[in-house]
Amino acid sequence: MSMLQHLLVGLGDRAYPIWIGHGIFDRLGEALTAVTFPRKLAIVTNPLVARHYGEAAQRALDRSGFQVSTIVIPDGEEHKTLAGVQKILDALIEQEFDRSSGLVALGGGVIGDMVGFAAAIFLRGIPFAQVPTTLLAQVDSSIGGKTAVNHPLGKNLIGAFYQPRHVHIDVDTLSTLTAGEFAAGMAEVVKYGGICDRHFFEQLAEQREKLMRRDPAALVRMVKRSCQIKANVVEIDEKESSFRAILNFGHTFGHAVEALSGYGCYRHGEAVAIGMAFAAELSCRHGLCSSQDVVAIRELLVAFDLPVDPPAFSVKDYRQAMQRDKKVREGVLRFVLNRGIGDCVMQEVADLEEALRDILAF
Ligand code: NAD
Ligand code: GLY
């Protein structure tokens, strides 16, 4: 039995629907028809995702009369580069794609970010749709229009804000995801509860067992609430002039963990989990949340198989790595701090060095 839920990202003339469900993969053609998506399109994916879902996507789109070709690019964060996007652009030019064509990103956040960026710059912009197949992409990266590739000097340094026309989420695709990738996505879900919705946070703890065995109905509810929170934030502050930065809870310290350990050592979600545990401690130290809140955040992350303890680097290393974070403006480092589960605030931390020394305690 299929189950379908609808959301809308309300961005005026760039508003777009999110379909969330299980057993809805074969309705992709119907969904793209509903948003008058270009009839000529390319599915862009990687070999692993193509093996699992390539044919099903092609069939769903063929059935609705789309003219479909497929572009397969290598799997992995290391290919999220300008050269990687160039491969997509080369294929589009060779296959004579024009302004009346579109792209479908079938895969995780790497594919989504690259395809979104390719769509933003090809012929100064063609429509694209997101078909996210990792938990992280379903609850986070496919929504909100951040597209980017990495530069040798840093992650996501080259990109554009460019919204998709449609986001199509079938949680059944999560059945083939590894436990590690599933856990990494859960970090972003816990984040939404921690910063925006206490009730949701508590439900995650209650539903843990169902979620861990990937019960479709529980997943649909969880992904829907996550998308709703993200959409609401993006509607208020699409281009991150201020409010959207709350979505970076745990990310400042998390990015330092990733950078210091060497990219690839921790998954992004794992590093964010460590970062959230750190940010919670910092919040408690500043009298913003209780020690029980810190424990609750740590316990929920651990319950979803996520790490919470930072790897052993010096206070100086952490401070320098955080100072390089691209969220630093005019040299000032601001943290998203927890103001009790379900609430947060952005604030400068004057005593960062001392706080690092106390919290890291090595
Ligand atoms: P990913 O895209 O690398 O996917 C992880 C792995 O899972 C890959 O090997 C992929 O091929 C595989 N995979 C994908 N779907 C699968 C499925 N259904 N079954 C089995 N395997 C599957 O990683 P990710 O965690 O999805 O995304 C990380 C990227 O997202 C990073 O580049 C990060 O910068 C970006 N990101 C972007 C935003 C945004 O707002 N645009 C937000 C957060 C993260
Ligand atoms: N993942 C953070 C954002 O989209 O703003």
mmCIF file of C-alpha atoms and ligand atoms in Angstrom:
data_model
loop_
_atom_site.group_PDB
_atom_site.id
_atom_site.type_symbol
_atom_site.label_atom_id
_atom_site.label_comp_id
_atom_site.label_asym_id
_atom_site.label_seq_id
_atom_site.Cartn_x
_atom_site.Cartn_y
_atom_site.Cartn_z
ATOM 1 C CA MET A 1 0.000 0.000 0.000
ATOM 2 C CA SER A 2 1.388 3.433 -0.884
ATOM 3 C CA MET A 3 1.189 6.486 1.333
ATOM 4 C CA LEU A 4 1.609 10.032 0.059
ATOM 5 C CA GLN A 5 1.952 13.310 1.931
ATOM 6 C CA HIS A 6 2.331 16.765 0.383
ATOM 7 C CA LEU A 7 4.203 19.846 1.544
ATOM 8 C CA LEU A 8 4.883 23.138 -0.192
ATOM 9 C CA VAL A 9 7.980 25.271 0.093
ATOM 10 C CA GLY A 10 6.343 28.682 -0.056
ATOM 11 C CA LEU A 11 8.726 30.881 -2.003
ATOM 12 C CA GLY A 12 6.313 32.908 -4.123
ATOM 13 C CA ASP A 13 6.834 32.328 -7.838
ATOM 14 C CA ARG A 14 9.577 29.819 -6.959
ATOM 15 C CA ALA A 15 7.375 27.772 -4.627
ATOM 16 C CA TYR A 16 7.597 24.018 -5.103
ATOM 17 C CA PRO A 17 5.947 20.867 -3.809
ATOM 18 C CA ILE A 18 7.544 18.090 -1.796
ATOM 19 C CA TRP A 19 5.938 14.682 -2.154
ATOM 20 C CA ILE A 20 6.810 12.323 0.698
ATOM 21 C CA GLY A 21 5.688 8.765 0.952
ATOM 22 C CA HIS A 22 6.462 5.121 0.529
ATOM 23 C CA GLY A 23 5.704 3.235 -2.639
ATOM 24 C CA ILE A 24 5.499 6.545 -4.559
ATOM 25 C CA PHE A 25 8.611 6.155 -6.685
ATOM 26 C CA ASP A 26 6.562 5.150 -9.724
ATOM 27 C CA ARG A 27 4.557 8.399 -9.418
ATOM 28 C CA LEU A 28 7.564 10.544 -10.342
ATOM 29 C CA GLY A 29 6.237 11.137 -13.869
ATOM 30 C CA GLU A 30 2.859 12.206 -12.517
ATOM 31 C CA ALA A 31 4.541 14.607 -10.074
ATOM 32 C CA LEU A 32 6.763 16.188 -12.724
ATOM 33 C CA THR A 33 3.814 16.523 -15.088
ATOM 34 C CA ALA A 34 1.934 18.372 -12.338
ATOM 35 C CA VAL A 35 4.684 21.031 -12.194
ATOM 36 C CA THR A 36 4.914 21.212 -16.021
ATOM 37 C CA PHE A 37 8.481 19.975 -15.940
ATOM 38 C CA PRO A 38 10.297 20.024 -19.334
ATOM 39 C CA ARG A 39 9.469 16.953 -21.401
ATOM 40 C CA LYS A 40 13.114 16.386 -22.338
ATOM 41 C CA LEU A 41 15.165 15.582 -19.275
ATOM 42 C CA ALA A 42 18.274 13.837 -18.041
ATOM 43 C CA ILE A 43 18.408 11.745 -14.895
ATOM 44 C CA VAL A 44 21.798 12.363 -13.282
ATOM 45 C CA THR A 45 22.913 9.691 -10.860
ATOM 46 C CA ASN A 46 25.887 7.533 -9.826
ATOM 47 C CA PRO A 47 26.580 3.836 -10.536
ATOM 48 C CA LEU A 48 25.393 2.592 -7.112
ATOM 49 C CA VAL A 49 22.101 4.489 -7.119
ATOM 50 C CA ALA A 50 21.592 3.700 -10.816
ATOM 51 C CA ARG A 51 21.864 0.005 -9.996
ATOM 52 C CA HIS A 52 19.162 0.271 -7.323
ATOM 53 C CA TYR A 53 16.772 2.861 -8.747
ATOM 54 C CA GLY A 54 17.851 3.880 -12.259
ATOM 55 C CA GLU A 55 15.475 1.602 -14.145
ATOM 56 C CA ALA A 56 12.524 2.382 -11.879
ATOM 57 C CA ALA A 57 13.048 6.123 -12.406
ATOM 58 C CA GLN A 58 13.356 5.673 -16.160
ATOM 59 C CA ARG A 59 10.167 3.537 -16.269
ATOM 60 C CA ALA A 60 8.185 6.028 -14.158
ATOM 61 C CA LEU A 61 9.163 8.889 -16.444
ATOM 62 C CA ASP A 62 8.725 6.936 -19.713
ATOM 63 C CA ARG A 63 5.200 6.053 -18.658
ATOM 64 C CA SER A 64 4.296 9.724 -18.404
ATOM 65 C CA GLY A 65 5.738 10.443 -21.841
ATOM 66 C CA PHE A 66 9.016 12.141 -20.851
ATOM 67 C CA GLN A 67 11.970 11.875 -23.214
ATOM 68 C CA VAL A 68 14.615 10.551 -20.835
ATOM 69 C CA SER A 69 18.364 10.078 -20.993
ATOM 70 C CA THR A 70 20.656 9.130 -18.130
ATOM 71 C CA ILE A 71 23.989 10.634 -17.144
ATOM 72 C CA VAL A 72 26.042 8.544 -14.724
ATOM 73 C CA ILE A 73 28.828 10.270 -12.800
ATOM 74 C CA PRO A 74 31.245 8.730 -10.271
ATOM 75 C CA ASP A 75 30.104 8.194 -6.681
ATOM 76 C CA GLY A 76 31.725 10.124 -3.847
ATOM 77 C CA GLU A 77 32.340 13.480 -2.206
ATOM 78 C CA GLU A 78 35.749 13.655 -3.910
ATOM 79 C CA HIS A 79 33.953 14.058 -7.250
ATOM 80 C CA LYS A 80 31.839 16.996 -6.023
ATOM 81 C CA THR A 81 34.047 19.434 -7.898
ATOM 82 C CA LEU A 82 33.884 21.851 -10.799
ATOM 83 C CA ALA A 83 35.421 19.077 -12.925
ATOM 84 C CA GLY A 84 32.570 16.778 -11.863
ATOM 85 C CA VAL A 85 29.973 19.367 -12.861
ATOM 86 C CA GLN A 86 31.844 19.870 -16.123
ATOM 87 C CA LYS A 87 31.158 16.188 -16.950
ATOM 88 C CA ILE A 88 27.422 16.800 -16.545
ATOM 89 C CA LEU A 89 27.610 19.941 -18.696
ATOM 90 C CA ASP A 90 29.633 18.121 -21.383
ATOM 91 C CA ALA A 91 26.970 15.412 -21.614
ATOM 92 C CA LEU A 92 24.177 17.992 -21.843
ATOM 93 C CA ILE A 93 25.915 19.876 -24.637
ATOM 94 C CA GLU A 94 26.788 16.667 -26.522
ATOM 95 C CA GLN A 95 23.162 15.523 -26.274
ATOM 96 C CA GLU A 96 21.915 18.936 -27.457
ATOM 97 C CA PHE A 97 19.990 19.848 -24.340
ATOM 98 C CA ASP A 98 18.502 23.314 -24.597
ATOM 99 C CA ARG A 99 16.585 25.772 -22.432
ATOM 100 C CA SER A 100 13.442 23.702 -22.718
ATOM 101 C CA SER A 101 15.005 20.705 -20.982
ATOM 102 C CA GLY A 102 15.486 19.754 -17.330
ATOM 103 C CA LEU A 103 17.567 17.668 -14.930
ATOM 104 C CA VAL A 104 16.540 15.101 -12.327
ATOM 105 C CA ALA A 105 18.977 14.515 -9.450
ATOM 106 C CA LEU A 106 18.670 10.878 -8.383
ATOM 107 C CA GLY A 107 20.875 10.150 -5.368
ATOM 108 C CA GLY A 108 22.202 11.559 -2.118
ATOM 109 C CA GLY A 109 23.368 15.038 -1.224
ATOM 110 C CA VAL A 110 26.435 14.868 -3.452
ATOM 111 C CA ILE A 111 24.352 14.233 -6.563
ATOM 112 C CA GLY A 112 21.727 16.781 -5.470
ATOM 113 C CA ASP A 113 24.261 19.548 -4.853
ATOM 114 C CA MET A 114 26.084 18.913 -8.144
ATOM 115 C CA VAL A 115 22.992 18.578 -10.300
ATOM 116 C CA GLY A 116 21.423 21.654 -8.705
ATOM 117 C CA PHE A 117 24.547 23.650 -9.479
ATOM 118 C CA ALA A 118 24.737 22.293 -13.051
ATOM 119 C CA ALA A 119 21.070 23.238 -13.542
ATOM 120 C CA ALA A 120 21.736 26.737 -12.146
ATOM 121 C CA ILE A 121 24.538 27.480 -14.607
ATOM 122 C CA PHE A 122 23.640 25.520 -17.769
ATOM 123 C CA LEU A 123 22.300 28.076 -20.275
ATOM 124 C CA ARG A 124 21.927 30.438 -17.276
ATOM 125 C CA GLY A 125 19.496 28.095 -15.590
ATOM 126 C CA ILE A 126 17.215 25.187 -16.465
ATOM 127 C CA PRO A 127 14.654 23.503 -14.178
ATOM 128 C CA PHE A 128 15.682 20.596 -11.987
ATOM 129 C CA ALA A 129 13.987 18.156 -9.634
ATOM 130 C CA GLN A 130 15.352 16.388 -6.575
ATOM 131 C CA VAL A 131 14.790 12.666 -6.043
ATOM 132 C CA PRO A 132 16.799 12.195 -2.828
ATOM 133 C CA THR A 133 17.707 8.629 -1.883
ATOM 134 C CA THR A 134 19.711 9.073 1.354
ATOM 135 C CA LEU A 135 18.159 10.096 4.647
ATOM 136 C CA LEU A 136 20.385 13.165 4.806
ATOM 137 C CA ALA A 137 19.254 14.272 1.366
ATOM 138 C CA GLN A 138 15.585 13.565 2.131
ATOM 139 C CA VAL A 139 15.506 15.625 5.325
ATOM 140 C CA ASP A 140 18.012 18.313 4.473
ATOM 141 C CA SER A 141 20.003 18.823 1.278
ATOM 142 C CA SER A 142 17.212 18.352 -1.288
ATOM 143 C CA ILE A 143 15.235 21.237 0.219
ATOM 144 C CA GLY A 144 16.144 24.893 0.294
ATOM 145 C CA GLY A 145 18.111 25.423 -2.898
ATOM 146 C CA LYS A 146 21.687 25.390 -1.647
ATOM 147 C CA THR A 147 23.738 23.957 -4.503
ATOM 148 C CA ALA A 148 27.513 23.755 -4.517
ATOM 149 C CA VAL A 149 30.745 21.989 -5.295
ATOM 150 C CA ASN A 150 33.918 21.814 -3.252
ATOM 151 C CA HIS A 151 37.206 23.638 -3.885
ATOM 152 C CA PRO A 152 40.570 22.138 -2.854
ATOM 153 C CA LEU A 153 40.667 24.816 -0.123
ATOM 154 C CA GLY A 154 37.237 24.101 1.334
ATOM 155 C CA LYS A 155 33.833 22.449 1.132
ATOM 156 C CA ASN A 156 30.912 23.957 -0.800
ATOM 157 C CA LEU A 157 32.840 27.114 -1.641
ATOM 158 C CA ILE A 158 31.479 27.389 -5.199
ATOM 159 C CA GLY A 159 27.739 27.375 -5.636
ATOM 160 C CA ALA A 160 24.432 29.154 -5.998
ATOM 161 C CA PHE A 161 21.036 29.379 -4.373
ATOM 162 C CA TYR A 162 18.812 27.678 -6.920
ATOM 163 C CA GLN A 163 15.517 26.062 -5.985
ATOM 164 C CA PRO A 164 14.250 22.803 -7.499
ATOM 165 C CA ARG A 165 10.822 22.549 -9.177
ATOM 166 C CA HIS A 166 9.856 19.436 -7.258
ATOM 167 C CA VAL A 167 11.217 17.193 -4.489
ATOM 168 C CA HIS A 168 10.170 13.542 -4.645
ATOM 169 C CA ILE A 169 10.879 11.507 -1.514
ATOM 170 C CA ASP A 170 10.140 7.794 -1.332
ATOM 171 C CA VAL A 171 11.358 6.484 2.024
ATOM 172 C CA ASP A 172 11.430 2.963 0.540
ATOM 173 C CA THR A 173 14.739 3.951 -1.055
ATOM 174 C CA LEU A 174 16.205 4.030 2.452
ATOM 175 C CA SER A 175 15.905 0.240 2.650
ATOM 176 C CA THR A 176 19.167 -0.133 0.695
ATOM 177 C CA LEU A 177 21.085 2.498 2.676
ATOM 178 C CA THR A 178 23.902 1.317 4.957
ATOM 179 C CA ALA A 179 23.429 1.649 8.719
ATOM 180 C CA GLY A 180 26.215 4.257 8.811
ATOM 181 C CA GLU A 181 24.578 6.471 6.178
ATOM 182 C CA PHE A 182 21.207 6.104 7.899
ATOM 183 C CA ALA A 183 22.710 7.193 11.232
ATOM 184 C CA ALA A 184 24.403 10.173 9.561
ATOM 185 C CA GLY A 185 21.014 11.355 8.300
ATOM 186 C CA MET A 186 19.510 10.895 11.763
ATOM 187 C CA ALA A 187 21.927 13.520 13.100
ATOM 188 C CA GLU A 188 20.157 16.205 11.033
ATOM 189 C CA VAL A 189 16.767 14.915 12.193
ATOM 190 C CA VAL A 190 17.798 15.105 15.862
ATOM 191 C CA LYS A 191 19.045 18.624 15.087
ATOM 192 C CA TYR A 192 15.548 19.743 13.981
ATOM 193 C CA GLY A 193 14.011 18.478 17.214
ATOM 194 C CA GLY A 194 16.783 20.001 19.304
ATOM 195 C CA ILE A 195 16.490 23.498 17.826
ATOM 196 C CA CYS A 196 12.818 23.762 16.836
ATOM 197 C CA ASP A 197 10.465 21.139 18.220
ATOM 198 C CA ARG A 198 10.609 19.514 21.659
ATOM 199 C CA HIS A 199 7.619 17.258 20.928
ATOM 200 C CA PHE A 200 9.308 15.943 17.777
ATOM 201 C CA PHE A 201 12.523 15.372 19.755
ATOM 202 C CA GLU A 202 10.604 13.302 22.306
ATOM 203 C CA GLN A 203 8.818 11.350 19.567
ATOM 204 C CA LEU A 204 12.155 10.386 18.050
ATOM 205 C CA ALA A 205 13.135 8.780 21.334
ATOM 206 C CA GLU A 206 9.756 7.001 21.572
ATOM 207 C CA GLN A 207 9.857 5.801 17.959
ATOM 208 C CA ARG A 208 13.494 4.756 18.019
ATOM 209 C CA GLU A 209 12.918 1.048 17.553
ATOM 210 C CA LYS A 210 10.521 1.526 14.601
ATOM 211 C CA LEU A 211 12.836 4.043 12.978
ATOM 212 C CA MET A 212 15.885 1.829 13.395
ATOM 213 C CA ARG A 213 14.107 -1.009 11.618
ATOM 214 C CA ARG A 214 13.026 1.546 8.996
ATOM 215 C CA ASP A 215 9.308 1.138 9.431
ATOM 216 C CA PRO A 216 7.882 3.009 6.409
ATOM 217 C CA ALA A 217 5.026 4.789 8.214
ATOM 218 C CA ALA A 218 7.331 5.974 11.009
ATOM 219 C CA LEU A 219 9.880 7.134 8.432
ATOM 220 C CA VAL A 220 7.266 9.069 6.467
ATOM 221 C CA ARG A 221 6.151 10.906 9.619
ATOM 222 C CA MET A 222 9.719 11.694 10.618
ATOM 223 C CA VAL A 223 10.867 12.828 7.161
ATOM 224 C CA LYS A 224 7.713 14.925 6.725
ATOM 225 C CA ARG A 225 8.193 16.792 10.012
ATOM 226 C CA SER A 226 11.876 17.347 9.195
ATOM 227 C CA CYS A 227 11.049 18.723 5.739
ATOM 228 C CA GLN A 228 8.347 20.931 7.228
ATOM 229 C CA ILE A 229 10.803 22.462 9.701
ATOM 230 C CA LYS A 230 13.425 23.001 7.021
ATOM 231 C CA ALA A 231 10.881 24.480 4.585
ATOM 232 C CA ASN A 232 9.617 26.901 7.239
ATOM 233 C CA VAL A 233 13.136 28.128 7.970
ATOM 234 C CA VAL A 234 13.911 28.546 4.259
ATOM 235 C CA GLU A 235 10.650 30.431 3.688
ATOM 236 C CA ILE A 236 11.688 32.953 6.345
ATOM 237 C CA ASP A 237 15.304 33.361 5.235
ATOM 238 C CA GLU A 238 16.018 31.704 1.884
ATOM 239 C CA LYS A 239 19.532 33.077 1.415
ATOM 240 C CA GLU A 240 20.750 32.762 4.990
ATOM 241 C CA SER A 241 21.007 36.428 5.796
ATOM 242 C CA SER A 242 20.455 35.449 9.437
ATOM 243 C CA PHE A 243 17.716 33.065 10.639
ATOM 244 C CA ARG A 244 18.573 30.108 8.343
ATOM 245 C CA ALA A 245 21.893 29.863 10.169
ATOM 246 C CA ILE A 246 20.067 28.080 13.026
ATOM 247 C CA LEU A 247 20.279 24.998 10.797
ATOM 248 C CA ASN A 248 24.000 25.062 11.525
ATOM 249 C CA PHE A 249 23.478 23.858 15.106
ATOM 250 C CA GLY A 250 26.448 21.588 15.787
ATOM 251 C CA HIS A 251 28.044 22.415 12.455
ATOM 252 C CA THR A 252 30.743 24.876 13.551
ATOM 253 C CA PHE A 253 32.410 22.366 15.836
ATOM 254 C CA GLY A 254 31.405 19.513 13.496
ATOM 255 C CA HIS A 255 33.217 21.128 10.561
ATOM 256 C CA ALA A 256 36.305 21.487 12.773
ATOM 257 C CA VAL A 257 36.105 17.765 13.615
ATOM 258 C CA GLU A 258 35.859 16.933 9.893
ATOM 259 C CA ALA A 259 38.715 19.229 8.918
ATOM 260 C CA LEU A 260 41.075 18.152 11.710
ATOM 261 C CA SER A 261 40.443 14.423 11.275
ATOM 262 C CA GLY A 262 40.817 14.629 7.507
ATOM 263 C CA TYR A 263 37.719 14.645 5.275
ATOM 264 C CA GLY A 264 36.255 11.160 4.973
ATOM 265 C CA CYS A 265 37.269 10.015 8.464
ATOM 266 C CA TYR A 266 33.882 11.005 9.912
ATOM 267 C CA ARG A 267 30.715 11.233 7.861
ATOM 268 C CA HIS A 268 29.299 14.771 7.912
ATOM 269 C CA GLY A 269 26.349 13.662 10.097
ATOM 270 C CA GLU A 270 28.679 11.950 12.580
ATOM 271 C CA ALA A 271 30.771 15.090 12.910
ATOM 272 C CA VAL A 272 27.587 17.146 13.343
ATOM 273 C CA ALA A 273 26.478 14.791 16.137
ATOM 274 C CA ILE A 274 29.760 15.439 17.964
ATOM 275 C CA GLY A 275 29.263 19.143 17.233
ATOM 276 C CA MET A 276 25.742 19.138 18.672
ATOM 277 C CA ALA A 277 26.922 17.470 21.867
ATOM 278 C CA PHE A 278 29.621 20.159 22.108
ATOM 279 C CA ALA A 279 27.162 22.996 21.364
ATOM 280 C CA ALA A 280 24.793 21.647 24.022
ATOM 281 C CA GLU A 281 27.602 21.694 26.618
ATOM 282 C CA LEU A 282 28.494 25.219 25.563
ATOM 283 C CA SER A 283 24.838 26.266 25.886
ATOM 284 C CA CYS A 284 24.629 24.800 29.383
ATOM 285 C CA ARG A 285 27.820 26.606 30.358
ATOM 286 C CA HIS A 286 26.170 29.854 29.284
ATOM 287 C CA GLY A 287 23.082 29.112 31.346
ATOM 288 C CA LEU A 288 20.892 28.654 28.284
ATOM 289 C CA CYS A 289 19.890 25.029 28.746
ATOM 290 C CA SER A 290 19.960 22.571 31.625
ATOM 291 C CA SER A 291 22.380 19.715 32.174
ATOM 292 C CA GLN A 292 19.375 17.380 31.691
ATOM 293 C CA ASP A 293 18.939 18.840 28.185
ATOM 294 C CA VAL A 294 22.594 18.123 27.435
ATOM 295 C CA VAL A 295 22.153 14.534 28.599
ATOM 296 C CA ALA A 296 18.944 14.147 26.551
ATOM 297 C CA ILE A 297 20.682 15.362 23.370
ATOM 298 C CA ARG A 298 23.679 13.089 23.929
ATOM 299 C CA GLU A 299 21.472 10.077 24.734
ATOM 300 C CA LEU A 300 19.287 10.511 21.665
ATOM 301 C CA LEU A 301 22.331 10.759 19.386
ATOM 302 C CA VAL A 302 23.874 7.658 20.949
ATOM 303 C CA ALA A 303 20.521 5.847 20.634
ATOM 304 C CA PHE A 304 20.783 6.367 16.867
ATOM 305 C CA ASP A 305 24.343 5.017 16.803
ATOM 306 C CA LEU A 306 26.013 8.401 16.508
ATOM 307 C CA PRO A 307 29.273 9.476 18.142
ATOM 308 C CA VAL A 308 29.215 12.329 20.678
ATOM 309 C CA ASP A 309 32.777 12.544 22.002
ATOM 310 C CA PRO A 310 35.246 14.714 20.113
ATOM 311 C CA PRO A 311 38.466 13.247 18.748
ATOM 312 C CA ALA A 312 41.594 14.325 20.622
ATOM 313 C CA PHE A 313 42.977 17.488 19.065
ATOM 314 C CA SER A 314 44.345 20.443 20.964
ATOM 315 C CA VAL A 315 42.290 23.460 22.019
ATOM 316 C CA LYS A 316 44.407 25.549 19.637
ATOM 317 C CA ASP A 317 43.692 23.210 16.698
ATOM 318 C CA TYR A 318 39.943 23.319 17.360
ATOM 319 C CA ARG A 319 39.922 27.097 17.760
ATOM 320 C CA GLN A 320 41.863 27.660 14.540
ATOM 321 C CA ALA A 321 39.743 25.180 12.588
ATOM 322 C CA MET A 322 36.531 26.867 13.792
ATOM 323 C CA GLN A 323 37.893 30.288 12.886
ATOM 324 C CA ARG A 324 38.264 29.074 9.278
ATOM 325 C CA ASP A 325 34.571 28.099 9.133
ATOM 326 C CA LYS A 326 32.895 29.890 6.244
ATOM 327 C CA LYS A 327 30.149 31.085 8.585
ATOM 328 C CA VAL A 328 32.684 33.412 10.252
ATOM 329 C CA ARG A 329 31.855 37.000 9.299
ATOM 330 C CA GLU A 330 34.340 39.812 9.844
ATOM 331 C CA GLY A 331 36.363 37.532 12.084
ATOM 332 C CA VAL A 332 33.482 36.954 14.525
ATOM 333 C CA LEU A 333 32.479 33.386 15.310
ATOM 334 C CA ARG A 334 28.826 32.950 16.271
ATOM 335 C CA PHE A 335 27.396 29.715 17.610
ATOM 336 C CA VAL A 336 23.912 28.313 17.458
ATOM 337 C CA LEU A 337 23.229 27.540 21.101
ATOM 338 C CA ASN A 338 20.463 25.479 22.596
ATOM 339 C CA ARG A 339 17.931 27.313 24.732
ATOM 340 C CA GLY A 340 16.316 24.166 26.087
ATOM 341 C CA ILE A 341 15.245 21.298 23.811
ATOM 342 C CA GLY A 342 13.174 22.736 20.955
ATOM 343 C CA ASP A 343 14.634 26.238 21.041
ATOM 344 C CA CYS A 344 17.882 27.937 20.075
ATOM 345 C CA VAL A 345 19.626 31.259 19.752
ATOM 346 C CA MET A 346 22.616 32.568 17.795
ATOM 347 C CA GLN A 347 25.280 34.158 19.872
ATOM 348 C CA GLU A 348 28.940 35.092 20.023
ATOM 349 C CA VAL A 349 30.974 33.114 22.514
ATOM 350 C CA ALA A 350 33.485 35.386 24.183
ATOM 351 C CA ASP A 351 35.212 32.745 26.322
ATOM 352 C CA LEU A 352 35.601 30.124 23.589
ATOM 353 C CA GLU A 353 39.181 29.192 24.470
ATOM 354 C CA GLU A 354 38.304 28.593 28.118
ATOM 355 C CA ALA A 355 35.108 26.747 27.201
ATOM 356 C CA LEU A 356 37.042 24.505 24.813
ATOM 357 C CA ARG A 357 39.566 23.753 27.545
ATOM 358 C CA ASP A 358 36.838 22.805 30.030
ATOM 359 C CA ILE A 359 34.646 20.828 27.666
ATOM 360 C CA LEU A 360 37.434 18.956 25.929
ATOM 361 C CA ALA A 361 39.305 18.415 29.181
ATOM 362 C CA PHE A 362 42.430 16.940 27.665
HETATM 363 P P1 NAD B 1 26.205 10.935 -0.598
HETATM 364 O O1 NAD B 1 25.407 11.632 -1.606
HETATM 365 O O2 NAD B 1 27.661 10.790 -0.834
HETATM 366 O O3 NAD B 1 25.558 9.502 -0.343
HETATM 367 C C1 NAD B 1 26.183 8.608 0.550
HETATM 368 C C2 NAD B 1 26.385 7.243 -0.093
HETATM 369 O O4 NAD B 1 25.134 6.593 -0.188
HETATM 370 C C3 NAD B 1 26.932 7.315 -1.512
HETATM 371 O O5 NAD B 1 27.853 6.283 -1.714
HETATM 372 C C4 NAD B 1 25.692 7.084 -2.371
HETATM 373 O O6 NAD B 1 25.960 6.556 -3.635
HETATM 374 C C5 NAD B 1 24.940 6.110 -1.518
HETATM 375 N N1 NAD B 1 23.502 6.048 -1.717
HETATM 376 C C6 NAD B 1 22.652 7.047 -2.047
HETATM 377 N N2 NAD B 1 21.395 6.605 -2.009
HETATM 378 C C7 NAD B 1 21.439 5.305 -1.652
HETATM 379 C C8 NAD B 1 20.458 4.305 -1.430
HETATM 380 N N3 NAD B 1 19.158 4.575 -1.485
HETATM 381 N N4 NAD B 1 20.860 3.064 -1.111
HETATM 382 C C9 NAD B 1 22.181 2.782 -0.986
HETATM 383 N N5 NAD B 1 23.164 3.681 -1.148
HETATM 384 C C10 NAD B 1 22.790 4.928 -1.485
HETATM 385 O O7 NAD B 1 26.047 11.627 0.852
HETATM 386 P P2 NAD B 1 24.834 12.367 1.579
HETATM 387 O O8 NAD B 1 25.066 12.181 3.005
HETATM 388 O O9 NAD B 1 23.535 12.004 0.974
HETATM 389 O O10 NAD B 1 25.100 13.899 1.203
HETATM 390 C C11 NAD B 1 26.270 14.557 1.640
HETATM 391 C C12 NAD B 1 26.445 15.802 0.794
HETATM 392 O O11 NAD B 1 25.337 16.658 0.982
HETATM 393 C C13 NAD B 1 27.680 16.602 1.143
HETATM 394 O O12 NAD B 1 28.362 16.938 -0.024
HETATM 395 C C14 NAD B 1 27.131 17.857 1.822
HETATM 396 O O13 NAD B 1 27.944 18.977 1.600
HETATM 397 C C15 NAD B 1 25.794 17.986 1.125
HETATM 398 N N6 NAD B 1 24.789 18.736 1.898
HETATM 399 C C16 NAD B 1 24.119 19.708 1.255
HETATM 400 C C17 NAD B 1 23.135 20.422 1.924
HETATM 401 C C18 NAD B 1 22.344 21.453 1.189
HETATM 402 O O14 NAD B 1 21.557 22.161 1.816
HETATM 403 N N7 NAD B 1 22.488 21.547 -0.105
HETATM 404 C C19 NAD B 1 22.817 20.119 3.244
HETATM 405 C C20 NAD B 1 23.527 19.100 3.883
HETATM 406 C C21 NAD B 1 24.514 18.397 3.182
HETATM 407 N N1 GLY B 2 21.875 22.455 5.656
HETATM 408 C C1 GLY B 2 21.803 23.827 6.069
HETATM 409 C C2 GLY B 2 20.997 24.664 5.161
HETATM 410 O O1 GLY B 2 20.438 24.207 4.206
HETATM 411 O O2 GLY B 2 20.913 25.845 5.385
#
